[in-house]
Amino acid sequence: MLEQFATRTAENAGHVIELAGVAIIGVGAAATLLIFLYRVAMRQDLVASVAAFRSAFGRAILLGLEFLIAADIINTVAVRPTLESVAVLGGIVLIRTFLSFSL
């Protein structure tokens, strides 16, 4: 009984953290796009505006990926410790590492 409660709680926590990560990426994308469009409308330097957009959008993606990695760690360790889930987690960590170096 306690084991089922713990597993269900970990599963729910993973879902909440996963949704937070997706929301961070979505809100970050929308906010950075709106700021970029405002800068373009105000006729600011286009090259600087694009650079600022890329930087802010990259930070939003990285922050969202941090949450997604945390959710996958919870799911991999506490809920479904399968080889496939470990492989997915490894892929996400590789993508996050590549993005952090390239941004």
GROMACS .gro file of C-alpha atoms in nm:
model
  103
    1MET     CA    1   0.000   0.000   0.000
    2LEU     CA    2   0.274   0.249   0.096
    3GLU     CA    3   0.481   0.150  -0.207
    4GLN     CA    4   0.188   0.219  -0.440
    5PHE     CA    5   0.133   0.559  -0.275
    6ALA     CA    6   0.500   0.649  -0.313
    7THR     CA    7   0.507   0.539  -0.677
    8ARG     CA    8   0.188   0.731  -0.757
    9THR     CA    9   0.318   1.042  -0.579
   10ALA     CA   10   0.648   1.026  -0.770
   11GLU     CA   11   0.457   0.976  -1.095
   12ASN     CA   12   0.236   1.280  -1.026
   13ALA     CA   13   0.537   1.491  -0.927
   14GLY     CA   14   0.706   1.392  -1.252
   15HIS     CA   15   0.401   1.498  -1.452
   16VAL     CA   16   0.378   1.834  -1.274
   17ILE     CA   17   0.747   1.907  -1.329
   18GLU     CA   18   0.718   1.796  -1.692
   19LEU     CA   19   0.425   2.032  -1.750
   20ALA     CA   20   0.621   2.313  -1.587
   21GLY     CA   21   0.909   2.252  -1.827
   22VAL     CA   22   0.681   2.260  -2.130
   23ALA     CA   23   0.513   2.577  -1.999
   24ILE     CA   24   0.849   2.746  -1.944
   25ILE     CA   25   0.953   2.674  -2.301
   26GLY     CA   26   0.619   2.792  -2.440
   27VAL     CA   27   0.597   3.110  -2.233
   28GLY     CA   28   0.965   3.183  -2.296
   29ALA     CA   29   0.919   3.143  -2.671
   30ALA     CA   30   0.614   3.369  -2.675
   31ALA     CA   31   0.776   3.634  -2.455
   32THR     CA   32   1.101   3.646  -2.650
   33LEU     CA   33   0.910   3.661  -2.979
   34LEU     CA   34   0.699   3.952  -2.854
   35ILE     CA   35   1.008   4.139  -2.734
   36PHE     CA   36   1.177   4.076  -3.068
   37LEU     CA   37   0.874   4.201  -3.263
   38TYR     CA   38   0.859   4.510  -3.041
   39ARG     CA   39   1.226   4.585  -3.110
   40VAL     CA   40   1.173   4.540  -3.483
   41ALA     CA   41   0.864   4.764  -3.473
   42MET     CA   42   1.064   5.031  -3.288
   43ARG     CA   43   1.324   5.006  -3.566
   44GLN     CA   44   1.607   4.905  -3.337
   45ASP     CA   45   1.920   4.744  -3.477
   46LEU     CA   46   1.803   4.422  -3.645
   47VAL     CA   47   2.127   4.231  -3.592
   48ALA     CA   48   2.131   4.313  -3.220
   49SER     CA   49   1.760   4.228  -3.193
   50VAL     CA   50   1.812   3.889  -3.355
   51ALA     CA   51   2.110   3.818  -3.129
   52ALA     CA   52   1.910   3.914  -2.820
   53PHE     CA   53   1.617   3.698  -2.938
   54ARG     CA   54   1.839   3.395  -2.993
   55SER     CA   55   2.005   3.436  -2.656
   56ALA     CA   56   1.681   3.479  -2.460
   57PHE     CA   57   1.506   3.199  -2.649
   58GLY     CA   58   1.802   2.968  -2.587
   59ARG     CA   59   1.790   3.044  -2.214
   60ALA     CA   60   1.417   2.964  -2.206
   61ILE     CA   61   1.478   2.633  -2.384
   62LEU     CA   62   1.761   2.542  -2.147
   63LEU     CA   63   1.555   2.622  -1.839
   64GLY     CA   64   1.262   2.419  -1.972
   65LEU     CA   65   1.496   2.129  -2.051
   66GLU     CA   66   1.625   2.137  -1.694
   67PHE     CA   67   1.271   2.077  -1.573
   68LEU     CA   68   1.215   1.803  -1.831
   69ILE     CA   69   1.537   1.632  -1.723
   70ALA     CA   70   1.427   1.648  -1.359
   71ALA     CA   71   1.092   1.493  -1.452
   72ASP     CA   72   1.263   1.219  -1.651
   73ILE     CA   73   1.498   1.144  -1.362
   74ILE     CA   74   1.199   1.102  -1.131
   75ASN     CA   75   1.023   0.878  -1.382
   76THR     CA   76   1.335   0.674  -1.455
   77VAL     CA   77   1.440   0.620  -1.095
   78ALA     CA   78   1.110   0.603  -0.908
   79VAL     CA   79   0.840   0.503  -1.154
   80ARG     CA   80   0.962   0.305  -1.456
   81PRO     CA   81   1.327   0.199  -1.434
   82THR     CA   82   1.352   0.051  -1.785
   83LEU     CA   83   1.637   0.052  -2.034
   84GLU     CA   84   1.427   0.257  -2.275
   85SER     CA   85   1.358   0.530  -2.018
   86VAL     CA   86   1.729   0.549  -1.931
   87ALA     CA   87   1.811   0.583  -2.302
   88VAL     CA   88   1.557   0.866  -2.341
   89LEU     CA   89   1.701   1.040  -2.036
   90GLY     CA   90   2.051   1.007  -2.178
   91GLY     CA   91   1.937   1.156  -2.509
   92ILE     CA   92   1.777   1.453  -2.337
   93VAL     CA   93   2.090   1.516  -2.132
   94LEU     CA   94   2.302   1.504  -2.450
   95ILE     CA   95   2.071   1.753  -2.623
   96ARG     CA   96   2.082   1.983  -2.320
   97THR     CA   97   2.460   1.963  -2.306
   98PHE     CA   98   2.494   2.040  -2.677
   99LEU     CA   99   2.256   2.334  -2.649
  100SER     CA  100   2.434   2.480  -2.349
  101PHE     CA  101   2.767   2.473  -2.534
  102SER     CA  102   2.625   2.611  -2.858
  103LEU     CA  103   2.424   2.888  -2.695
   0.00000   0.00000   0.00000
